[in-house]
Structures are given as structure tokens and as C-alpha cells.
GROMACS .gro file of C-alpha atoms in nm:
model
  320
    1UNK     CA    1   8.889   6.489  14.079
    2UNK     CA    2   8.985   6.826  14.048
    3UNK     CA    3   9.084   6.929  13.736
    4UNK     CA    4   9.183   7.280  13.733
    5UNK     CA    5   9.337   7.442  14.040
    6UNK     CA    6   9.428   7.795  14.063
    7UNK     CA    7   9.612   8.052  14.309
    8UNK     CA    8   9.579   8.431  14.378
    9UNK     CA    9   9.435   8.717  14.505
   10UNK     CA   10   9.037   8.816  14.488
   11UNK     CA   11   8.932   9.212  14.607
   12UNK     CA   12   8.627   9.322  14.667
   13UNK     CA   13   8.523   9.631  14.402
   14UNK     CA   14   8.365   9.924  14.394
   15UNK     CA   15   8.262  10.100  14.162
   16UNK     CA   16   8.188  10.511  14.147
   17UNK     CA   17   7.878  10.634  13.987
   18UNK     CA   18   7.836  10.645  13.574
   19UNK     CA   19   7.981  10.999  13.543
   20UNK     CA   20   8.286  10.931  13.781
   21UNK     CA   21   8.210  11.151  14.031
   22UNK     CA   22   8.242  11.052  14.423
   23UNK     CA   23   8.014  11.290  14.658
   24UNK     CA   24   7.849  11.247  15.028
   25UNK     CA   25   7.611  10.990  14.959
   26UNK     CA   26   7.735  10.825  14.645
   27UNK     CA   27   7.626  10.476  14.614
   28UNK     CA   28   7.938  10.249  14.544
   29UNK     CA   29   7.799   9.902  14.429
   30UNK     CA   30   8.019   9.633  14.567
   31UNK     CA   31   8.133   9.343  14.346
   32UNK     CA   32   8.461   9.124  14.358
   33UNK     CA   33   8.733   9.104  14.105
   34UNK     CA   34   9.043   8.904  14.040
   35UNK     CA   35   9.212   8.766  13.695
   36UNK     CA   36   9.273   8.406  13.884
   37UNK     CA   37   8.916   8.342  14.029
   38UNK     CA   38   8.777   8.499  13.730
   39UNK     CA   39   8.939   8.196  13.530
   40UNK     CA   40   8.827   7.985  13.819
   41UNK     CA   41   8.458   8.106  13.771
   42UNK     CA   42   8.524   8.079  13.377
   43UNK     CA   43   8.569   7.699  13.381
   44UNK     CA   44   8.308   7.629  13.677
   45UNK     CA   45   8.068   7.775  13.402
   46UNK     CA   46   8.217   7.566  13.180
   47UNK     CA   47   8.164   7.261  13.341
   48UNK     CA   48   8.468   7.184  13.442
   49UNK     CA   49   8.540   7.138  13.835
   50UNK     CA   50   8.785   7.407  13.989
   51UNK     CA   51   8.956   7.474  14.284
   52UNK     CA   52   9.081   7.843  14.411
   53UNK     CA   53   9.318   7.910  14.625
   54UNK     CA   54   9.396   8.274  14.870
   55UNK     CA   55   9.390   8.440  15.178
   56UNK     CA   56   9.139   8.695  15.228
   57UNK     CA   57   9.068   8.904  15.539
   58UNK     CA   58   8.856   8.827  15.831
   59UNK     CA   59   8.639   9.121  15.711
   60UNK     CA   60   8.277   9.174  15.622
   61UNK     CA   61   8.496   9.222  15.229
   62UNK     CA   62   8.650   8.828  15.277
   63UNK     CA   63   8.304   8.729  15.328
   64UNK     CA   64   8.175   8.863  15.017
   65UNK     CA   65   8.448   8.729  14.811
   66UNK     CA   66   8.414   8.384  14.961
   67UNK     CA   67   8.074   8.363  14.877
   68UNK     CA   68   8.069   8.499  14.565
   69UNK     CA   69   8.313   8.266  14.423
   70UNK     CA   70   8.198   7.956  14.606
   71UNK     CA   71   7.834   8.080  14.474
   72UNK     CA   72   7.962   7.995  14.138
   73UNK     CA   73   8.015   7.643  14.208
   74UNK     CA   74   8.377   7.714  14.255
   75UNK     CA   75   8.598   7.499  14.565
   76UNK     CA   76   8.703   7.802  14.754
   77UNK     CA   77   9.046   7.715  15.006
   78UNK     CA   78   9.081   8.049  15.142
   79UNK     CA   79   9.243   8.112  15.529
   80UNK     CA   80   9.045   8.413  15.680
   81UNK     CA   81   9.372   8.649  15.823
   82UNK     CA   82   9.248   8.788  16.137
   83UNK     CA   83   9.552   9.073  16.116
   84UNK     CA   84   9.548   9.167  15.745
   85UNK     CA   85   9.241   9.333  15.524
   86UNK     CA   86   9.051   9.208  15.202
   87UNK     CA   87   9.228   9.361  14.922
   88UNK     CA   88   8.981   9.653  14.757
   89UNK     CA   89   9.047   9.789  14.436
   90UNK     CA   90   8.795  10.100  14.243
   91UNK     CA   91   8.680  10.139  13.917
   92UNK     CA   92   8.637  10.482  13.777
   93UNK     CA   93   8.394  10.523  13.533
   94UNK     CA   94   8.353  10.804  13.260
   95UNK     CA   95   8.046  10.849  13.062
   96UNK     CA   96   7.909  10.505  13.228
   97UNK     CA   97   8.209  10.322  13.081
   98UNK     CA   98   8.509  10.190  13.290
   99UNK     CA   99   8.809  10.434  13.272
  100UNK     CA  100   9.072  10.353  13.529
  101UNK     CA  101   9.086  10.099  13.816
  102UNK     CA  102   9.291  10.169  14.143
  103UNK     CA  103   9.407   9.907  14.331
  104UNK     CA  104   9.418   9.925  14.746
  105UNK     CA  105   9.630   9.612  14.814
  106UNK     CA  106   9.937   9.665  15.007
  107UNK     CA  107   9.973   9.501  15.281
  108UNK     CA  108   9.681   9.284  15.218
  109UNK     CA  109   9.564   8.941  15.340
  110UNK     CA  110   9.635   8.802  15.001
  111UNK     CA  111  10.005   8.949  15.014
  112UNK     CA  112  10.046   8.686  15.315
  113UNK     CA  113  10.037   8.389  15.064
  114UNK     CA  114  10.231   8.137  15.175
  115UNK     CA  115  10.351   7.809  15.090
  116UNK     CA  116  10.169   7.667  15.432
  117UNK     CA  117   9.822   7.743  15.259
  118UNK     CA  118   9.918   7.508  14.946
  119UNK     CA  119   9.754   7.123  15.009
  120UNK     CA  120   9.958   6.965  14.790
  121UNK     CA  121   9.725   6.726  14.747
  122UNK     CA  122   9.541   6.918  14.578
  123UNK     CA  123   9.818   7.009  14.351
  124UNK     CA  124   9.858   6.607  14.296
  125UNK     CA  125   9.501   6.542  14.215
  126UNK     CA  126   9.461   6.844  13.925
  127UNK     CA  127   9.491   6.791  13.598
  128UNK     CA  128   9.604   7.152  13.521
  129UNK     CA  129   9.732   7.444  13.746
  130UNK     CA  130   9.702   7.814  13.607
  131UNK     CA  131   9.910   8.102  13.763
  132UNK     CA  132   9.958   8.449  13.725
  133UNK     CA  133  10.217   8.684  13.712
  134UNK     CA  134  10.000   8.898  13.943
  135UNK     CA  135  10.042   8.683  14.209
  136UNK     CA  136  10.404   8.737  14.189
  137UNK     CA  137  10.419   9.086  14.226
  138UNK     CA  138  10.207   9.068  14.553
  139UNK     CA  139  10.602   9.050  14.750
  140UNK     CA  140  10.825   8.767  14.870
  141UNK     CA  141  10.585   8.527  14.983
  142UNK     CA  142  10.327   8.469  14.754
  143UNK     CA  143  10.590   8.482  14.510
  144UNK     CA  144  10.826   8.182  14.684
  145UNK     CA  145  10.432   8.037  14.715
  146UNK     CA  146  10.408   8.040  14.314
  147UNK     CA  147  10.768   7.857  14.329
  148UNK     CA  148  10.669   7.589  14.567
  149UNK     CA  149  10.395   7.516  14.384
  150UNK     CA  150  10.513   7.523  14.049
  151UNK     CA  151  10.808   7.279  14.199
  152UNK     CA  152  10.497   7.040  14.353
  153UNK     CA  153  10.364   6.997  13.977
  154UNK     CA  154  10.639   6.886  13.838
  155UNK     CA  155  10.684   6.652  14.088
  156UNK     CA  156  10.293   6.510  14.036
  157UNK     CA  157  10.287   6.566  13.649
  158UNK     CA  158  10.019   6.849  13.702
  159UNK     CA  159  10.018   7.067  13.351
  160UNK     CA  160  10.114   7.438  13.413
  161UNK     CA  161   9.987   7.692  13.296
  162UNK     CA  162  10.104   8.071  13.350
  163UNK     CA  163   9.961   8.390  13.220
  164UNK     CA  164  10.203   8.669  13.244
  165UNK     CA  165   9.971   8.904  13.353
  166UNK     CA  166  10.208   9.177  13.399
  167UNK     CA  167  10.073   9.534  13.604
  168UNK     CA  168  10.292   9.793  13.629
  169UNK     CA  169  10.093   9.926  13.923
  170UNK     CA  170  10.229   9.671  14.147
  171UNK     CA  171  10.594   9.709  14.030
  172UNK     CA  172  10.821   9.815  13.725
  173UNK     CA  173  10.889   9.630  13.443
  174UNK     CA  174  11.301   9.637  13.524
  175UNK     CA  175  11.135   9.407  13.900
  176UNK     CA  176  10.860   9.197  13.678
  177UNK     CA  177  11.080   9.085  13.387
  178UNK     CA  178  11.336   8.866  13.510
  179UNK     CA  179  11.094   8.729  13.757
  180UNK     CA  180  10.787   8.657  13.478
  181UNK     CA  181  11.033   8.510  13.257
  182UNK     CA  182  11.196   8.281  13.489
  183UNK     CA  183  10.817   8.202  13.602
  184UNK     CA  184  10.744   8.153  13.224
  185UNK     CA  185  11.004   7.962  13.105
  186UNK     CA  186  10.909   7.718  13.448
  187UNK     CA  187  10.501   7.666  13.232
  188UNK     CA  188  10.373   7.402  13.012
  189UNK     CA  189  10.140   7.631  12.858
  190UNK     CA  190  10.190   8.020  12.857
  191UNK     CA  191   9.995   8.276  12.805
  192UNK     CA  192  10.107   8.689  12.679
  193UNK     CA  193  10.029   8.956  12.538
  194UNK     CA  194  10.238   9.107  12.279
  195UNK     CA  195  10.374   9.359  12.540
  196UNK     CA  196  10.422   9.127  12.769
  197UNK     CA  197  10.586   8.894  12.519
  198UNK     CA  198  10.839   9.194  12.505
  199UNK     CA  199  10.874   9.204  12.828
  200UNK     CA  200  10.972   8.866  12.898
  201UNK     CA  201  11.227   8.896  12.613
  202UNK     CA  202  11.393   9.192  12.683
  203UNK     CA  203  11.217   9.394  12.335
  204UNK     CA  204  11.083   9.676  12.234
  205UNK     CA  205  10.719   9.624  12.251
  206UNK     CA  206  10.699   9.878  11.928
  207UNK     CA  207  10.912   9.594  11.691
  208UNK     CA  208  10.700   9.489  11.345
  209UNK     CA  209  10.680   9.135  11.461
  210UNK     CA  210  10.499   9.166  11.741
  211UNK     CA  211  10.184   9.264  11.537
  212UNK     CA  212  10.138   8.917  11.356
  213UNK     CA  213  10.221   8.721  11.686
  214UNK     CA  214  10.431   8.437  11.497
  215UNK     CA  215  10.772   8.548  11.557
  216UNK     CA  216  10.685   8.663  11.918
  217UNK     CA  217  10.554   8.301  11.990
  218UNK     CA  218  10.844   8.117  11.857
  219UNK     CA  219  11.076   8.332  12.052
  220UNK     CA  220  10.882   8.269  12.375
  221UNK     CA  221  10.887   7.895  12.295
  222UNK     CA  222  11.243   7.871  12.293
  223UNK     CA  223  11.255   7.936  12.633
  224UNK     CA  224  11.068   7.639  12.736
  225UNK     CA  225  10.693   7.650  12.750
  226UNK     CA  226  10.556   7.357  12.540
  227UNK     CA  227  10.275   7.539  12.408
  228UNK     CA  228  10.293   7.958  12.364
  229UNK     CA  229   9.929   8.123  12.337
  230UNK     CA  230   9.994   8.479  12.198
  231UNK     CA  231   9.624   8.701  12.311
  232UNK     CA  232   9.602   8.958  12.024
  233UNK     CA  233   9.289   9.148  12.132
  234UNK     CA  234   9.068   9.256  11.825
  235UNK     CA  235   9.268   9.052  11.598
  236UNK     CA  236   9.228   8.732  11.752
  237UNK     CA  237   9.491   8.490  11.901
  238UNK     CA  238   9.698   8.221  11.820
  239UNK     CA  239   9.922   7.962  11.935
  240UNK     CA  240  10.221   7.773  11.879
  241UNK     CA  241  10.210   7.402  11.980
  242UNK     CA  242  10.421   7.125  11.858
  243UNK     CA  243  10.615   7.366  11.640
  244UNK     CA  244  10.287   7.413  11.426
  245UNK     CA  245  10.131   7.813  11.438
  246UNK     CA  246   9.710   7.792  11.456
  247UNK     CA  247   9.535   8.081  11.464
  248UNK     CA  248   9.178   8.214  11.534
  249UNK     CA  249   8.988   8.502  11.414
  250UNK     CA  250   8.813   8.706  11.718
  251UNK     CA  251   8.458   8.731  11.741
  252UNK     CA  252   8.247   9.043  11.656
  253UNK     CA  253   8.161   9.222  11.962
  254UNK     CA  254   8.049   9.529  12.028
  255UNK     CA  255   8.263   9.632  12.340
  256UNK     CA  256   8.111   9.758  12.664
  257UNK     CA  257   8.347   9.652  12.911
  258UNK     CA  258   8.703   9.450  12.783
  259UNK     CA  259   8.801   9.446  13.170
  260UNK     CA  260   8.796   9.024  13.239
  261UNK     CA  261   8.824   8.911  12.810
  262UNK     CA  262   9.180   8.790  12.873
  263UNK     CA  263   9.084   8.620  13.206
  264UNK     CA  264   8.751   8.434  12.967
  265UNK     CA  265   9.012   8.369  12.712
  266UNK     CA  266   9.232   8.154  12.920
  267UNK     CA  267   8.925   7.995  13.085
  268UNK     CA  268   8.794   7.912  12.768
  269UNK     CA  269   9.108   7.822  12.627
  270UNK     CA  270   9.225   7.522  12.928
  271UNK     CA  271   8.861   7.408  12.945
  272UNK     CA  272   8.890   7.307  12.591
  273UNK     CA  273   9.244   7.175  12.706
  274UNK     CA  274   9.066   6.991  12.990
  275UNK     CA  275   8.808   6.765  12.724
  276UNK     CA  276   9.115   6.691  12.476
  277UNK     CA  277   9.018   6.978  12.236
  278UNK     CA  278   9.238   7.049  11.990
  279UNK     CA  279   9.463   7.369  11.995
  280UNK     CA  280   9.270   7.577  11.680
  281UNK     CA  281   8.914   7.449  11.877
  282UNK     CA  282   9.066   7.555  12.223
  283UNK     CA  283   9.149   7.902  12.061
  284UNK     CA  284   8.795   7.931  11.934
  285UNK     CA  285   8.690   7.873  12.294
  286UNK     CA  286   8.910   8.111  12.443
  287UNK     CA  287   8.784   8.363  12.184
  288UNK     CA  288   8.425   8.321  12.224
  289UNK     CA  289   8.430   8.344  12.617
  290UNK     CA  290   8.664   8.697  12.571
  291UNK     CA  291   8.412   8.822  12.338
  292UNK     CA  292   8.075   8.708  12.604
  293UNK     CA  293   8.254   8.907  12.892
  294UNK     CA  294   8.325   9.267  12.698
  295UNK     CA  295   7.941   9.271  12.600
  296UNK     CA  296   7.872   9.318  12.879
  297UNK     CA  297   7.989   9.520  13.236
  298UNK     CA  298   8.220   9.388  13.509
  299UNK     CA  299   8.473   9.179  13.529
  300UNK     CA  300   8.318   8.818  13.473
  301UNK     CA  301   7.977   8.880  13.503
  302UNK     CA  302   7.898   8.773  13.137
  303UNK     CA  303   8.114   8.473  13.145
  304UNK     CA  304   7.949   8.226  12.956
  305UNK     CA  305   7.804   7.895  13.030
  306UNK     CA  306   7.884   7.543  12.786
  307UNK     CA  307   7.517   7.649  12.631
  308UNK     CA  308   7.588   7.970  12.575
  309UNK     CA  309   7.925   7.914  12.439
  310UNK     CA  310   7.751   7.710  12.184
  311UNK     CA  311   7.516   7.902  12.074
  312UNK     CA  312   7.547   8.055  11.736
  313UNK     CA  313   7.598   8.428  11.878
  314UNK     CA  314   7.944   8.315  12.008
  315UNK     CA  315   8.016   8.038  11.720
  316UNK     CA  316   8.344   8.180  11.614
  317UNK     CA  317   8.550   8.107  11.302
  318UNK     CA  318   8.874   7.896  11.374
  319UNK     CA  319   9.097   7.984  11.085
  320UNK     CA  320   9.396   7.771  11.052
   0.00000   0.00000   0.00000
């Protein structure tokens, strides 16, 4: 059975040379990125089976994607859109470290989502479904898409999970916050950061409480999620579930590249869900697998596997 499915958009990426610099001739190595398949490769190295959903192009770029994700032991249901293109987005990098990403998406095949590429049997048959708030913002139909299946869980008893996700590249926060908070409010288990906890309720990101998390999650929870994750970076994270706060203290990491660590988290996080963990141990999870992806570049490269995970470089302190 398939126990985690997820839905969204996967680009190819390029990225420019270490000192940022595009000229005649640059070589541009070509990767893939995406916060939902990046979960999706998170639990497949995890050991836990995982189903993604999108439309890519029918490009030489939705052939790469495809393959990369399937490559990673991954289900991939993905219609190839003979009239739209791959999504691409760039990173720029400065000094050899990542230092903005630009996104080339409009119009893409993933922006075509509709609710006719959603099996819903596949919906029935997961234990958990995780959405974004990226997905969203992609326009009108992947957003309805996110609706319909949200509405086809609920239906099944399929656990939702939603990470807010918010990038003001794709639209401003006075478009994303009614629509991430309605979206929110609609998940079992959800997932912010404290500016996107803001967001959602209508606050200044700036307030006190938002450092310490507690207040924030509480506040979130009354809006309906069963279980509020709040992802606190260098800090750590913690979560309110069953009206009890747990926290856990992040692991030591030297950073190289943080692009992916919230994507790791959540993967971490639902595959401890997934075997019955409980919440502080599922936090610990979700910490370690941030920590394995910013040691090292890209956006899920470093992922780790169950052994890894284990292993005492990534133990983790759980702290109550």
C-alpha cells in the first residue's frame, strides 16, 4: 500500500558557476528541485513507500525530472503536456555558496494541474497525504486540484498534512493568506514557519511570541489542525499535539547549503508518523534529516537514508 502520497510541481535546475558569473561557455550543471518530491524522495530513503504526483513537460527537462525522482525509488504519476514546458528555476551562487534562486514557471506544465490527474484511488489507499502551499500559488487549477483532493481524504480517512510553504515570488502575502489559511485550517497535521505562522494569522511576524513557538502553535491549533509543527531553524522545532507542547533541540551542523532542511524536516517528521513514532521522536527525525541536507549542496542530495539517520552523527537530543 501506499503510504505517503504527495502533489506538486518538480523543475529542472541550474545552477551558475561558484563565483556567480554567467559567460559564453559557462557550464550550468542540471539537477531537479521541488519542496513536494523532495519530501517524496525524503521518505523513499526512509523506507517508507511514496507516491508523487505532477505534470511536467514533454521536454528533454520532464524527462530528467521523471527519472530522477523515479530513480529514487519514488512512484512517479506524472502526464507529459505536449503544449506546456518543464518548469526551470536558477540558483545563483556567490563565493561557491547558494545566494538567490529564480524561478521560470509561468505558464508551466505543472501550472496545468488538474483535478483529472488525481486517481483517487490512490488518495484512498495512502495512509498520509502532504501538500504545499506552493502548489497553490501555481493559479486556479492546481489550486481547485489541492481542494479536490483534500475533499477526497476526508472522504477515505487519508491523514493530511500541509506545509505552508509560502513564496512571495509567486504571489503577495495579501493573495497567499486567506488562501493558506483556509488550506491550513482544512490539515490534520500542519506545518509553518514562524513567518508563515503570521501569515496565516493575520500578525506581525516581528511579535515576541513568535520566537519561542508556543503561543504561535496554540494559535494555529485553534483553527483546526490536530497537530501544529512550528520549524524554528537553528533553534529546533516543536509541536503541539493533543494540547501537550514537545520540543526538540536542532542538531549541530555546520551549514553549506539550508536550501531543502525544511523539505527533510517534514520527511523525517511523517516517516516517523508513518511507524507510530511518537511526536518528541518524530521531531528528532525531522531534525536530524534537516540537519543531513544543509551539510551538504543541493536541494536533497544529502537526504539521509534509515542507516544514516541512525547513526550517531545525526543522533539528536529530543528535549521534552
Amino acid at each position: 500500500m501506499t503510504q505517503v502520497v504527495t502533489l506538486g510541481e518538480t523543475m529542472a535546475l541550474l545552477n551558475t558557476p561558484a563565483q556567480g558569473r554567467v559567460t559564453a561557455g559557462s557550464a550550468l550543471p542540471v539537477g531537479i528541485g521541488g519542496a513536494e518530491s523532495n519530501v517524496a524522495i525524503g521518505l523513499a530513503r526512509l523506507d517508507v513507500p511514496c507516491t508523487w504526483i505532477s505534470r511536467v513537460g514533454d521536454d528533454a527537462l520532464g524527462s530528467l525530472v521523471t527519472r530522477e525522482i523515479r530513480a529514487e525509488g519514488v512512484r512517479v504519476v506524472a502526464h507529459r503536456d505536449p503544449e506546456a514546458p518543464t518548469g526551470l528555476m536558477l540558483k545563483e551562487m556567490r563565493g561557491g555558496k547558494p545566494w538567490r534562486v529564480r524561478y521560470y514557471r509561468r505558464d508551466s506544465a505543472a501550472s496545468r494541474l488538474s483535478t483529472s490527474d488525481i486517481d483517487e484511488s490512490l488518495i484512498a489507499a495512502a495512509d498520509i497525504v502532504h501538500l504545499t502551499g506552493i502548489t497553490a500559488a501555481l493559479g486556479p487549477g492546481p489550486l481547485g486540484t489541492l481542494d479536490h483532493v483534500i475533499e477526497l481524504a476526508r472522504a477515505k480517512g487519508t491523514l493530511i498534512s500541509f506545509d505552508v510553504n509560502h513564496r512571495a515570488t509567486l504571489w503577495s502575502p495579501q493573495e497567499a493568506s486567506p488562501v493558506l489559511a483556509r488550506l491550513a485550517a482544512a490539515a490534520d497535521v500542519l506545518f509553518a514557519g514562524p513567518e508563515e505562522a503570521a501569515l496565516l494569522l493575520g500578525r506581525d511576524p516581528g511579535e515576541p511570541s513568535f520566537e519561542s513557538g508556543e503561543e504561535l502553535a496554540h494559535a494555529l491549533a485553534e483553527t483546526g489542525p490536530r497537530t501544529v509543527v512550528v520549524k524554528l531553524g537553528a533553534v529546533g522545532s516543536l509541536a503541539l499535539h493533543g494540547g501537550q507542547v514537545h520540543r526538540a533541540a536542532a542538531v549541530p551542523v555546520t551549514v553549506v547549503d539550508p536550501v531543502g532542511a525544511g523539505d527533510a524536516f517534514v520527511a523525517g517528521y511523517l516517516s516517523g508518523l508513518v511507524a507510530g513514532s511518537s511526536t518528541p521522536e518524530c521531531l528528532r527525525i525531522g531534525n536530524a534529516a534537516g540537519a543531513a541536507v544543509c551539510g551538504v549542496p543541493g536541494d536533497w542530495e544529502g537526504l539521509p537514508t534509515r542507516a544514516e539517520l541512525e547513526s550517531q552523527a545525526f543522533a539528536g537530543e529530543v528535549v521534552r
